């Protein structure tokens, strides 16, 4: 007749003290309490011993420590594990799967993975925090409401297509193109992290209409007097008006204009040394400052001379203005569809080219357009600097002349 194991009691467990050697107390059906030797602290640990399904190899799994895990709870766990074994399931494999599922539900949702992707992108690609915030807001508007809490490994191509169809129907094809591009980046990141086995956004762009390529809206130079007149009379903050003038006079991009720092500007030599981290092409860029550009700085000095940024944010002065500030003002001035802030570079380039006074390469250098050959590009930047000093002053005088046309009219 099989020997029936004596069931443990709380009294027996509490009264059994640690000894010089390990002590085991058995409750039956694989449950035991192991009391460590005195020399090792005498801790009481619950274990469940069992035979692994299929292989029948004997093993054990730790359940917890007594009294944190009571006798009743230890027995309940043992009974749960016996039930799993009766169905051919290894309790340790089951626990691992449960832990992975919980991790998936919290760390591997689409939104959680997108956050990790964007954090890494900021570090490795050098994009500005403003740009990163814009990307995140776009995902919040267009993706997260329906897919944010979905496990990334459960997202399929058809699911993405159905989700993006309404965006295509709205006719915002350029927005759709950017969203698909970001989805591809996120899923490629997930694949390299071994969270998914394939990219469900691959070839997704081919399923939708392509946006028509459009140049940045820009006025012809002949319309510059009208723009300057409206700018002069517009109901915009002085700092915003000066930012627009600064960008117009320096030929830089909107994101570069708002990141002007006092420490990067040498007033005496009239040179603005833009660090590589602030440039689109990630290469340092020098901008010779005309008399009018220096006048803009003089006007801003009383406002922001004690701060890091020449054009600080109105609401958060420790940060610079948003790179869309000038664009928003230009739209409010009534030039929506006619001109964007980036288009002011086109006005300057066209006017300078039509003057016939400057070589094309000098204009390209002033616009910080990159060349494929790095050695030639570095040589040209140095060679053209003197010509760019003349170019910037010529352009400043040109802009002033357009202002005088307004007065004369």
mmCIF file of C-alpha atoms in Angstrom:
data_model
loop_
_atom_site.group_PDB
_atom_site.id
_atom_site.type_symbol
_atom_site.label_atom_id
_atom_site.label_comp_id
_atom_site.label_asym_id
_atom_site.label_seq_id
_atom_site.Cartn_x
_atom_site.Cartn_y
_atom_site.Cartn_z
ATOM 1 C CA UNK A 1 0.000 0.000 0.000
ATOM 2 C CA UNK A 2 1.395 3.416 -0.998
ATOM 3 C CA UNK A 3 2.518 5.600 1.863
ATOM 4 C CA UNK A 4 0.370 8.716 2.231
ATOM 5 C CA UNK A 5 2.426 11.848 2.944
ATOM 6 C CA UNK A 6 1.509 13.634 6.146
ATOM 7 C CA UNK A 7 0.064 17.069 5.424
ATOM 8 C CA UNK A 8 1.907 20.079 6.782
ATOM 9 C CA UNK A 9 0.411 22.495 9.270
ATOM 10 C CA UNK A 10 1.280 26.129 9.984
ATOM 11 C CA UNK A 11 2.178 25.121 13.531
ATOM 12 C CA UNK A 12 4.699 22.562 12.282
ATOM 13 C CA UNK A 13 6.209 25.038 9.806
ATOM 14 C CA UNK A 14 6.581 27.785 12.418
ATOM 15 C CA UNK A 15 8.027 25.420 15.026
ATOM 16 C CA UNK A 16 10.634 23.927 12.671
ATOM 17 C CA UNK A 17 13.782 25.999 13.120
ATOM 18 C CA UNK A 18 16.804 26.229 10.790
ATOM 19 C CA UNK A 19 19.565 23.756 11.560
ATOM 20 C CA UNK A 20 23.162 23.203 10.496
ATOM 21 C CA UNK A 21 21.931 21.278 7.468
ATOM 22 C CA UNK A 22 19.115 21.883 5.004
ATOM 23 C CA UNK A 23 15.665 20.719 6.209
ATOM 24 C CA UNK A 24 12.845 19.612 3.861
ATOM 25 C CA UNK A 25 9.185 19.481 4.932
ATOM 26 C CA UNK A 26 6.856 17.612 2.533
ATOM 27 C CA UNK A 27 3.155 18.326 2.033
ATOM 28 C CA UNK A 28 2.537 15.742 -0.692
ATOM 29 C CA UNK A 29 1.832 15.873 -4.450
ATOM 30 C CA UNK A 30 5.204 17.509 -5.107
ATOM 31 C CA UNK A 31 4.922 20.446 -2.664
ATOM 32 C CA UNK A 32 7.763 20.917 -0.202
ATOM 33 C CA UNK A 33 9.165 23.627 2.056
ATOM 34 C CA UNK A 34 12.955 23.821 2.087
ATOM 35 C CA UNK A 35 14.598 25.493 5.091
ATOM 36 C CA UNK A 36 18.104 26.744 4.351
ATOM 37 C CA UNK A 37 20.929 26.038 6.838
ATOM 38 C CA UNK A 38 21.566 28.577 9.593
ATOM 39 C CA UNK A 39 24.835 29.545 7.914
ATOM 40 C CA UNK A 40 22.854 30.610 4.819
ATOM 41 C CA UNK A 41 20.205 32.602 6.672
ATOM 42 C CA UNK A 42 17.636 29.922 7.395
ATOM 43 C CA UNK A 43 15.139 31.201 4.791
ATOM 44 C CA UNK A 44 12.064 29.023 4.139
ATOM 45 C CA UNK A 45 11.312 28.502 0.411
ATOM 46 C CA UNK A 46 8.415 26.681 -1.238
ATOM 47 C CA UNK A 47 9.143 24.372 -4.183
ATOM 48 C CA UNK A 48 7.028 22.217 -6.460
ATOM 49 C CA UNK A 49 8.677 19.050 -7.794
ATOM 50 C CA UNK A 50 7.332 17.362 -10.907
ATOM 51 C CA UNK A 51 8.171 15.346 -14.020
ATOM 52 C CA UNK A 52 8.410 17.375 -17.251
ATOM 53 C CA UNK A 53 5.748 16.255 -19.779
ATOM 54 C CA UNK A 54 7.073 14.053 -22.613
ATOM 55 C CA UNK A 55 10.681 13.801 -21.299
ATOM 56 C CA UNK A 56 9.607 12.820 -17.741
ATOM 57 C CA UNK A 57 12.762 14.499 -16.450
ATOM 58 C CA UNK A 58 12.474 15.399 -12.755
ATOM 59 C CA UNK A 59 12.705 19.116 -11.998
ATOM 60 C CA UNK A 60 11.431 21.696 -9.542
ATOM 61 C CA UNK A 61 10.143 25.264 -9.617
ATOM 62 C CA UNK A 62 10.373 27.881 -6.864
ATOM 63 C CA UNK A 63 6.996 29.176 -5.684
ATOM 64 C CA UNK A 64 8.008 31.823 -3.140
ATOM 65 C CA UNK A 65 9.107 32.281 0.454
ATOM 66 C CA UNK A 66 7.240 31.522 3.653
ATOM 67 C CA UNK A 67 5.448 33.304 5.338
ATOM 68 C CA UNK A 68 4.977 35.748 2.392
ATOM 69 C CA UNK A 69 3.508 32.799 0.502
ATOM 70 C CA UNK A 70 1.252 31.040 2.992
ATOM 71 C CA UNK A 71 0.671 27.306 3.181
ATOM 72 C CA UNK A 72 -2.807 27.724 1.677
ATOM 73 C CA UNK A 73 -1.511 29.781 -1.270
ATOM 74 C CA UNK A 74 1.371 27.353 -1.871
ATOM 75 C CA UNK A 75 -1.145 24.492 -2.050
ATOM 76 C CA UNK A 76 -3.322 26.491 -4.471
ATOM 77 C CA UNK A 77 -0.310 27.038 -6.759
ATOM 78 C CA UNK A 78 0.569 23.339 -6.573
ATOM 79 C CA UNK A 79 -2.984 22.389 -7.531
ATOM 80 C CA UNK A 80 -2.869 24.834 -10.471
ATOM 81 C CA UNK A 81 0.398 23.277 -11.660
ATOM 82 C CA UNK A 82 -0.982 19.739 -11.268
ATOM 83 C CA UNK A 83 -3.912 20.764 -13.464
ATOM 84 C CA UNK A 84 -1.504 22.080 -16.125
ATOM 85 C CA UNK A 85 0.519 18.854 -15.992
ATOM 86 C CA UNK A 86 -2.658 16.811 -16.423
ATOM 87 C CA UNK A 87 -3.078 18.639 -19.749
ATOM 88 C CA UNK A 88 0.539 18.051 -20.783
ATOM 89 C CA UNK A 89 1.692 21.620 -20.030
ATOM 90 C CA UNK A 90 4.992 22.355 -18.289
ATOM 91 C CA UNK A 91 4.268 24.915 -15.503
ATOM 92 C CA UNK A 92 7.583 26.722 -16.065
ATOM 93 C CA UNK A 93 6.909 27.076 -19.798
ATOM 94 C CA UNK A 94 3.414 28.303 -18.937
ATOM 95 C CA UNK A 95 4.816 30.934 -16.552
ATOM 96 C CA UNK A 96 7.305 32.152 -19.152
ATOM 97 C CA UNK A 97 4.548 32.506 -21.732
ATOM 98 C CA UNK A 98 2.390 34.453 -19.258
ATOM 99 C CA UNK A 99 5.292 36.805 -18.469
ATOM 100 C CA UNK A 100 5.978 37.368 -22.166
ATOM 101 C CA UNK A 101 2.295 38.047 -22.823
ATOM 102 C CA UNK A 102 2.229 40.605 -20.004
ATOM 103 C CA UNK A 103 5.382 42.241 -21.375
ATOM 104 C CA UNK A 104 3.826 42.331 -24.833
ATOM 105 C CA UNK A 105 0.692 43.980 -23.465
ATOM 106 C CA UNK A 106 2.682 46.778 -21.804
ATOM 107 C CA UNK A 107 5.961 47.168 -23.710
ATOM 108 C CA UNK A 108 5.227 45.863 -27.198
ATOM 109 C CA UNK A 109 2.100 47.738 -28.203
ATOM 110 C CA UNK A 110 2.456 49.805 -31.366
ATOM 111 C CA UNK A 111 2.508 53.055 -29.383
ATOM 112 C CA UNK A 112 5.147 51.816 -26.921
ATOM 113 C CA UNK A 113 7.410 50.625 -29.742
ATOM 114 C CA UNK A 114 6.847 53.875 -31.663
ATOM 115 C CA UNK A 115 8.017 55.821 -28.589
ATOM 116 C CA UNK A 116 11.242 53.782 -28.402
ATOM 117 C CA UNK A 117 11.783 54.239 -32.154
ATOM 118 C CA UNK A 118 11.364 58.012 -31.930
ATOM 119 C CA UNK A 119 13.667 58.289 -28.895
ATOM 120 C CA UNK A 120 16.359 56.412 -30.806
ATOM 121 C CA UNK A 121 15.753 58.517 -33.934
ATOM 122 C CA UNK A 122 16.315 61.726 -31.961
ATOM 123 C CA UNK A 123 19.630 60.353 -30.660
ATOM 124 C CA UNK A 124 20.973 58.829 -33.873
ATOM 125 C CA UNK A 125 19.534 61.034 -36.627
ATOM 126 C CA UNK A 126 19.988 64.364 -34.901
ATOM 127 C CA UNK A 127 16.447 65.574 -35.641
ATOM 128 C CA UNK A 128 15.297 68.481 -33.493
ATOM 129 C CA UNK A 129 12.955 67.985 -30.566
ATOM 130 C CA UNK A 130 10.445 70.215 -32.354
ATOM 131 C CA UNK A 131 10.509 67.874 -35.352
ATOM 132 C CA UNK A 132 10.163 64.860 -33.060
ATOM 133 C CA UNK A 133 7.162 66.484 -31.360
ATOM 134 C CA UNK A 134 5.560 67.094 -34.766
ATOM 135 C CA UNK A 135 6.041 63.416 -35.685
ATOM 136 C CA UNK A 136 4.501 62.290 -32.393
ATOM 137 C CA UNK A 137 1.491 64.596 -32.780
ATOM 138 C CA UNK A 138 0.913 63.228 -36.287
ATOM 139 C CA UNK A 139 0.933 59.665 -34.933
ATOM 140 C CA UNK A 140 -1.413 60.688 -32.109
ATOM 141 C CA UNK A 141 -3.871 62.144 -34.606
ATOM 142 C CA UNK A 142 -3.704 59.505 -37.315
ATOM 143 C CA UNK A 143 -2.507 56.172 -35.900
ATOM 144 C CA UNK A 144 -2.694 55.783 -32.122
ATOM 145 C CA UNK A 145 -6.486 56.174 -31.686
ATOM 146 C CA UNK A 146 -7.101 52.819 -33.403
ATOM 147 C CA UNK A 147 -3.727 51.022 -33.485
ATOM 148 C CA UNK A 148 -1.855 52.443 -30.486
ATOM 149 C CA UNK A 149 -2.841 49.689 -28.033
ATOM 150 C CA UNK A 150 -2.531 46.872 -30.584
ATOM 151 C CA UNK A 151 0.393 44.488 -30.107
ATOM 152 C CA UNK A 152 2.844 45.345 -32.862
ATOM 153 C CA UNK A 153 3.256 41.683 -33.796
ATOM 154 C CA UNK A 154 -0.499 41.439 -34.462
ATOM 155 C CA UNK A 155 -0.617 44.272 -37.024
ATOM 156 C CA UNK A 156 -1.075 42.998 -40.582
ATOM 157 C CA UNK A 157 -0.865 44.701 -44.014
ATOM 158 C CA UNK A 158 -4.630 44.513 -44.599
ATOM 159 C CA UNK A 159 -5.256 46.116 -41.199
ATOM 160 C CA UNK A 160 -2.977 49.040 -42.125
ATOM 161 C CA UNK A 161 -4.625 49.440 -45.529
ATOM 162 C CA UNK A 162 -8.091 49.595 -43.983
ATOM 163 C CA UNK A 163 -6.877 52.073 -41.378
ATOM 164 C CA UNK A 164 -5.286 54.403 -43.946
ATOM 165 C CA UNK A 165 -8.103 54.327 -46.527
ATOM 166 C CA UNK A 166 -10.031 57.174 -44.811
ATOM 167 C CA UNK A 167 -6.921 59.385 -44.881
ATOM 168 C CA UNK A 168 -6.630 58.866 -48.640
ATOM 169 C CA UNK A 169 -10.323 59.697 -49.057
ATOM 170 C CA UNK A 170 -9.740 63.021 -47.267
ATOM 171 C CA UNK A 171 -7.355 63.886 -50.105
ATOM 172 C CA UNK A 172 -4.380 64.664 -47.861
ATOM 173 C CA UNK A 173 -2.001 62.544 -49.916
ATOM 174 C CA UNK A 174 1.193 64.233 -48.730
ATOM 175 C CA UNK A 175 0.181 63.591 -45.115
ATOM 176 C CA UNK A 176 -0.562 59.973 -46.052
ATOM 177 C CA UNK A 177 2.866 59.644 -47.695
ATOM 178 C CA UNK A 178 4.603 60.867 -44.525
ATOM 179 C CA UNK A 179 2.534 58.553 -42.318
ATOM 180 C CA UNK A 180 3.425 55.499 -44.439
ATOM 181 C CA UNK A 181 7.095 56.512 -44.362
ATOM 182 C CA UNK A 182 7.008 56.700 -40.555
ATOM 183 C CA UNK A 183 5.153 53.401 -40.284
ATOM 184 C CA UNK A 184 7.895 51.759 -42.342
ATOM 185 C CA UNK A 185 10.578 53.185 -40.055
ATOM 186 C CA UNK A 186 8.756 51.993 -36.935
ATOM 187 C CA UNK A 187 8.208 48.469 -38.266
ATOM 188 C CA UNK A 188 11.821 48.218 -39.490
ATOM 189 C CA UNK A 189 12.929 49.212 -35.989
ATOM 190 C CA UNK A 190 10.631 46.548 -34.506
ATOM 191 C CA UNK A 191 12.098 43.935 -36.861
ATOM 192 C CA UNK A 192 15.666 44.742 -35.794
ATOM 193 C CA UNK A 193 14.519 44.414 -32.161
ATOM 194 C CA UNK A 194 13.100 40.972 -33.100
ATOM 195 C CA UNK A 195 9.588 42.011 -32.058
ATOM 196 C CA UNK A 196 8.142 41.135 -35.482
ATOM 197 C CA UNK A 197 9.196 38.776 -38.261
ATOM 198 C CA UNK A 198 8.225 40.983 -41.210
ATOM 199 C CA UNK A 199 7.366 44.617 -41.983
ATOM 200 C CA UNK A 200 3.583 44.863 -42.611
ATOM 201 C CA UNK A 201 4.013 48.362 -44.103
ATOM 202 C CA UNK A 202 6.370 47.120 -46.821
ATOM 203 C CA UNK A 203 4.937 47.973 -50.274
ATOM 204 C CA UNK A 204 2.039 49.797 -48.580
ATOM 205 C CA UNK A 205 2.746 53.043 -50.462
ATOM 206 C CA UNK A 206 2.049 51.288 -53.777
ATOM 207 C CA UNK A 207 -1.550 50.661 -52.647
ATOM 208 C CA UNK A 208 -2.389 54.374 -52.501
ATOM 209 C CA UNK A 209 -2.469 57.360 -54.859
ATOM 210 C CA UNK A 210 0.775 59.310 -54.952
ATOM 211 C CA UNK A 211 0.783 63.042 -54.119
ATOM 212 C CA UNK A 212 1.681 65.386 -56.937
ATOM 213 C CA UNK A 213 5.092 66.894 -56.373
ATOM 214 C CA UNK A 214 4.834 70.594 -55.598
ATOM 215 C CA UNK A 215 7.537 73.173 -55.080
ATOM 216 C CA UNK A 216 7.431 75.338 -51.979
ATOM 217 C CA UNK A 217 5.039 78.216 -52.785
ATOM 218 C CA UNK A 218 7.107 81.328 -53.445
ATOM 219 C CA UNK A 219 6.428 84.789 -54.799
ATOM 220 C CA UNK A 220 8.371 86.146 -57.775
ATOM 221 C CA UNK A 221 10.819 88.930 -56.817
ATOM 222 C CA UNK A 222 8.473 91.461 -58.430
ATOM 223 C CA UNK A 223 5.933 90.708 -55.677
ATOM 224 C CA UNK A 224 8.422 91.365 -52.867
ATOM 225 C CA UNK A 225 7.304 95.021 -52.369
ATOM 226 C CA UNK A 226 3.717 93.856 -51.754
ATOM 227 C CA UNK A 227 4.881 91.256 -49.250
ATOM 228 C CA UNK A 228 7.077 93.763 -47.398
ATOM 229 C CA UNK A 229 4.244 96.296 -47.232
ATOM 230 C CA UNK A 230 1.857 93.724 -45.735
ATOM 231 C CA UNK A 231 4.564 92.546 -43.319
ATOM 232 C CA UNK A 232 5.195 96.125 -42.194
ATOM 233 C CA UNK A 233 1.493 96.720 -41.457
ATOM 234 C CA UNK A 234 0.547 93.232 -40.226
ATOM 235 C CA UNK A 235 -0.849 92.623 -36.747
ATOM 236 C CA UNK A 236 1.967 90.292 -35.703
ATOM 237 C CA UNK A 237 4.324 90.489 -32.742
ATOM 238 C CA UNK A 238 7.484 92.457 -33.333
ATOM 239 C CA UNK A 239 9.599 89.363 -32.584
ATOM 240 C CA UNK A 240 7.751 87.407 -35.296
ATOM 241 C CA UNK A 241 8.180 90.237 -37.815
ATOM 242 C CA UNK A 242 11.901 90.361 -37.039
ATOM 243 C CA UNK A 243 12.158 86.562 -37.386
ATOM 244 C CA UNK A 244 10.632 86.772 -40.878
ATOM 245 C CA UNK A 245 13.047 89.564 -41.820
ATOM 246 C CA UNK A 246 15.963 87.549 -40.396
ATOM 247 C CA UNK A 247 15.084 84.541 -42.502
ATOM 248 C CA UNK A 248 14.558 86.683 -45.597
ATOM 249 C CA UNK A 249 17.936 88.384 -45.169
ATOM 250 C CA UNK A 250 20.025 85.303 -44.306
ATOM 251 C CA UNK A 251 18.703 82.723 -46.841
ATOM 252 C CA UNK A 252 18.402 80.040 -44.141
ATOM 253 C CA UNK A 253 15.646 77.486 -43.656
ATOM 254 C CA UNK A 254 12.861 78.083 -41.090
ATOM 255 C CA UNK A 255 14.272 75.529 -38.645
ATOM 256 C CA UNK A 256 17.722 77.102 -38.889
ATOM 257 C CA UNK A 257 16.409 80.657 -38.467
ATOM 258 C CA UNK A 258 14.682 79.990 -35.141
ATOM 259 C CA UNK A 259 17.780 78.222 -33.778
ATOM 260 C CA UNK A 260 20.006 81.286 -34.008
ATOM 261 C CA UNK A 261 21.959 81.577 -30.737
ATOM 262 C CA UNK A 262 23.811 84.631 -29.505
ATOM 263 C CA UNK A 263 26.903 82.499 -28.846
ATOM 264 C CA UNK A 264 27.037 81.477 -32.529
ATOM 265 C CA UNK A 265 27.040 85.075 -33.781
ATOM 266 C CA UNK A 266 30.142 87.266 -34.028
ATOM 267 C CA UNK A 267 28.848 90.825 -34.247
ATOM 268 C CA UNK A 268 32.320 92.300 -34.832
ATOM 269 C CA UNK A 269 33.091 90.163 -37.882
ATOM 270 C CA UNK A 270 29.454 90.029 -38.973
ATOM 271 C CA UNK A 271 29.392 86.228 -39.161
ATOM 272 C CA UNK A 272 26.817 83.696 -38.005
ATOM 273 C CA UNK A 273 28.422 80.283 -37.441
ATOM 274 C CA UNK A 274 25.628 77.702 -37.479
ATOM 275 C CA UNK A 275 26.595 74.364 -35.849
ATOM 276 C CA UNK A 276 26.125 71.186 -37.879
ATOM 277 C CA UNK A 277 23.449 69.917 -35.474
ATOM 278 C CA UNK A 278 21.107 72.759 -36.497
ATOM 279 C CA UNK A 279 21.589 72.353 -40.255
ATOM 280 C CA UNK A 280 19.423 70.146 -42.459
ATOM 281 C CA UNK A 281 22.511 68.632 -44.099
ATOM 282 C CA UNK A 282 24.275 68.220 -40.725
ATOM 283 C CA UNK A 283 27.274 70.289 -41.841
ATOM 284 C CA UNK A 284 28.356 73.578 -40.203
ATOM 285 C CA UNK A 285 27.421 76.661 -42.187
ATOM 286 C CA UNK A 286 28.652 80.264 -42.150
ATOM 287 C CA UNK A 287 26.283 83.121 -42.933
ATOM 288 C CA UNK A 288 27.792 86.576 -43.606
ATOM 289 C CA UNK A 289 25.502 89.140 -41.979
ATOM 290 C CA UNK A 290 24.522 92.272 -43.878
ATOM 291 C CA UNK A 291 23.961 95.644 -42.224
ATOM 292 C CA UNK A 292 20.214 95.024 -42.198
ATOM 293 C CA UNK A 293 20.651 91.569 -40.635
ATOM 294 C CA UNK A 294 22.777 93.159 -37.905
ATOM 295 C CA UNK A 295 19.998 95.727 -37.410
ATOM 296 C CA UNK A 296 17.567 92.862 -36.764
ATOM 297 C CA UNK A 297 19.951 91.527 -34.112
ATOM 298 C CA UNK A 298 20.219 94.970 -32.532
ATOM 299 C CA UNK A 299 16.419 95.126 -32.286
ATOM 300 C CA UNK A 300 16.264 91.642 -30.730
ATOM 301 C CA UNK A 301 19.094 92.273 -28.266
ATOM 302 C CA UNK A 302 16.863 94.288 -25.929
ATOM 303 C CA UNK A 303 14.357 91.415 -25.937
ATOM 304 C CA UNK A 304 16.555 88.319 -25.825
ATOM 305 C CA UNK A 305 20.167 89.446 -25.351
ATOM 306 C CA UNK A 306 20.178 87.841 -21.885
ATOM 307 C CA UNK A 307 18.875 84.514 -23.208
ATOM 308 C CA UNK A 308 20.375 81.645 -25.228
ATOM 309 C CA UNK A 309 18.164 81.997 -28.298
ATOM 310 C CA UNK A 310 17.923 85.124 -30.429
ATOM 311 C CA UNK A 311 14.248 84.344 -31.091
ATOM 312 C CA UNK A 312 12.899 82.837 -27.845
ATOM 313 C CA UNK A 313 9.458 81.302 -27.595
ATOM 314 C CA UNK A 314 6.843 83.712 -26.272
ATOM 315 C CA UNK A 315 5.269 81.102 -23.982
ATOM 316 C CA UNK A 316 8.465 79.254 -23.019
ATOM 317 C CA UNK A 317 11.348 81.752 -23.350
ATOM 318 C CA UNK A 318 13.987 79.171 -22.414
ATOM 319 C CA UNK A 319 13.220 77.513 -25.766
ATOM 320 C CA UNK A 320 13.393 79.009 -29.253
ATOM 321 C CA UNK A 321 10.355 79.873 -31.358
ATOM 322 C CA UNK A 322 8.668 77.018 -33.213
ATOM 323 C CA UNK A 323 9.923 76.624 -36.780
ATOM 324 C CA UNK A 324 6.346 77.037 -38.031
ATOM 325 C CA UNK A 325 5.951 80.464 -36.371
ATOM 326 C CA UNK A 326 6.913 82.392 -39.511
ATOM 327 C CA UNK A 327 4.692 80.186 -41.687
ATOM 328 C CA UNK A 328 1.686 80.723 -39.439
ATOM 329 C CA UNK A 329 2.212 84.499 -39.533
ATOM 330 C CA UNK A 330 2.567 84.515 -43.340
ATOM 331 C CA UNK A 331 -0.743 82.643 -43.650
ATOM 332 C CA UNK A 332 -2.451 85.109 -41.279
ATOM 333 C CA UNK A 333 -1.070 87.923 -43.435
ATOM 334 C CA UNK A 334 -3.075 86.533 -46.353
ATOM 335 C CA UNK A 335 -0.321 84.768 -48.310
ATOM 336 C CA UNK A 336 -1.579 81.203 -47.763
ATOM 337 C CA UNK A 337 -0.973 79.251 -50.981
ATOM 338 C CA UNK A 338 1.246 82.032 -52.366
ATOM 339 C CA UNK A 339 4.217 81.861 -50.042
ATOM 340 C CA UNK A 340 5.677 79.761 -47.246
ATOM 341 C CA UNK A 341 8.605 80.755 -45.062
ATOM 342 C CA UNK A 342 10.884 78.319 -46.910
ATOM 343 C CA UNK A 343 9.870 80.026 -50.177
ATOM 344 C CA UNK A 344 11.693 83.213 -49.173
ATOM 345 C CA UNK A 345 14.897 81.408 -50.105
ATOM 346 C CA UNK A 346 13.490 81.003 -53.611
ATOM 347 C CA UNK A 347 12.715 84.731 -53.882
ATOM 348 C CA UNK A 348 16.290 85.568 -52.895
ATOM 349 C CA UNK A 349 17.829 82.949 -55.178
ATOM 350 C CA UNK A 350 15.738 84.056 -58.185
ATOM 351 C CA UNK A 351 16.500 87.748 -57.693
ATOM 352 C CA UNK A 352 20.235 87.109 -57.310
ATOM 353 C CA UNK A 353 20.349 84.834 -60.344
ATOM 354 C CA UNK A 354 18.426 87.310 -62.488
ATOM 355 C CA UNK A 355 20.856 90.071 -61.496
ATOM 356 C CA UNK A 356 23.680 88.196 -63.262
ATOM 357 C CA UNK A 357 26.148 89.375 -60.623
ATOM 358 C CA UNK A 358 26.844 86.052 -58.916
ATOM 359 C CA UNK A 359 27.959 82.573 -59.925
ATOM 360 C CA UNK A 360 25.468 79.746 -59.486
ATOM 361 C CA UNK A 361 27.856 77.874 -57.183
ATOM 362 C CA UNK A 362 27.989 80.908 -54.882
ATOM 363 C CA UNK A 363 24.197 80.953 -54.671
ATOM 364 C CA UNK A 364 24.152 77.208 -53.935
ATOM 365 C CA UNK A 365 26.731 77.695 -51.187
ATOM 366 C CA UNK A 366 24.650 80.509 -49.671
ATOM 367 C CA UNK A 367 21.626 78.184 -49.611
ATOM 368 C CA UNK A 368 23.745 75.452 -47.935
ATOM 369 C CA UNK A 369 22.898 72.954 -50.658
ATOM 370 C CA UNK A 370 25.224 69.982 -50.297
ATOM 371 C CA UNK A 371 27.566 68.564 -52.917
ATOM 372 C CA UNK A 372 28.238 64.847 -53.213
ATOM 373 C CA UNK A 373 32.000 65.352 -53.196
ATOM 374 C CA UNK A 374 32.860 66.363 -49.626
ATOM 375 C CA UNK A 375 36.370 67.620 -50.479
ATOM 376 C CA UNK A 376 35.098 69.861 -53.272
ATOM 377 C CA UNK A 377 32.248 71.045 -51.054
ATOM 378 C CA UNK A 378 34.621 72.046 -48.237
ATOM 379 C CA UNK A 379 36.931 73.834 -50.693
ATOM 380 C CA UNK A 380 34.015 75.693 -52.254
ATOM 381 C CA UNK A 381 32.661 76.837 -48.902
ATOM 382 C CA UNK A 382 35.958 78.555 -48.170
ATOM 383 C CA UNK A 383 36.455 79.878 -51.709
ATOM 384 C CA UNK A 384 32.997 81.418 -51.972
ATOM 385 C CA UNK A 385 32.873 83.087 -48.556
ATOM 386 C CA UNK A 386 34.165 86.454 -49.787
ATOM 387 C CA UNK A 387 31.685 86.392 -52.673
ATOM 388 C CA UNK A 388 28.896 85.473 -50.276
ATOM 389 C CA UNK A 389 29.699 88.508 -48.115
ATOM 390 C CA UNK A 390 29.079 90.651 -51.200
ATOM 391 C CA UNK A 391 25.987 88.592 -52.079
ATOM 392 C CA UNK A 392 24.377 89.045 -48.671
ATOM 393 C CA UNK A 393 24.940 92.803 -48.700
ATOM 394 C CA UNK A 394 23.656 93.051 -52.285
ATOM 395 C CA UNK A 395 20.520 91.154 -51.267
ATOM 396 C CA UNK A 396 20.035 93.342 -48.197
ATOM 397 C CA UNK A 397 20.268 96.462 -50.365
ATOM 398 C CA UNK A 398 17.840 94.874 -52.836
ATOM 399 C CA UNK A 399 15.284 94.262 -50.063
ATOM 400 C CA UNK A 400 15.704 97.835 -48.818
ATOM 401 C CA UNK A 401 15.125 99.123 -52.345
ATOM 402 C CA UNK A 402 11.829 97.202 -52.487
ATOM 403 C CA UNK A 403 10.777 98.908 -49.255
ATOM 404 C CA UNK A 404 11.524 102.309 -50.794
ATOM 405 C CA UNK A 405 9.300 101.378 -53.737
ATOM 406 C CA UNK A 406 6.424 101.102 -51.270
ATOM 407 C CA UNK A 407 7.151 104.559 -49.855
ATOM 408 C CA UNK A 408 7.488 106.045 -53.340
ATOM 409 C CA UNK A 409 4.169 104.529 -54.354
#
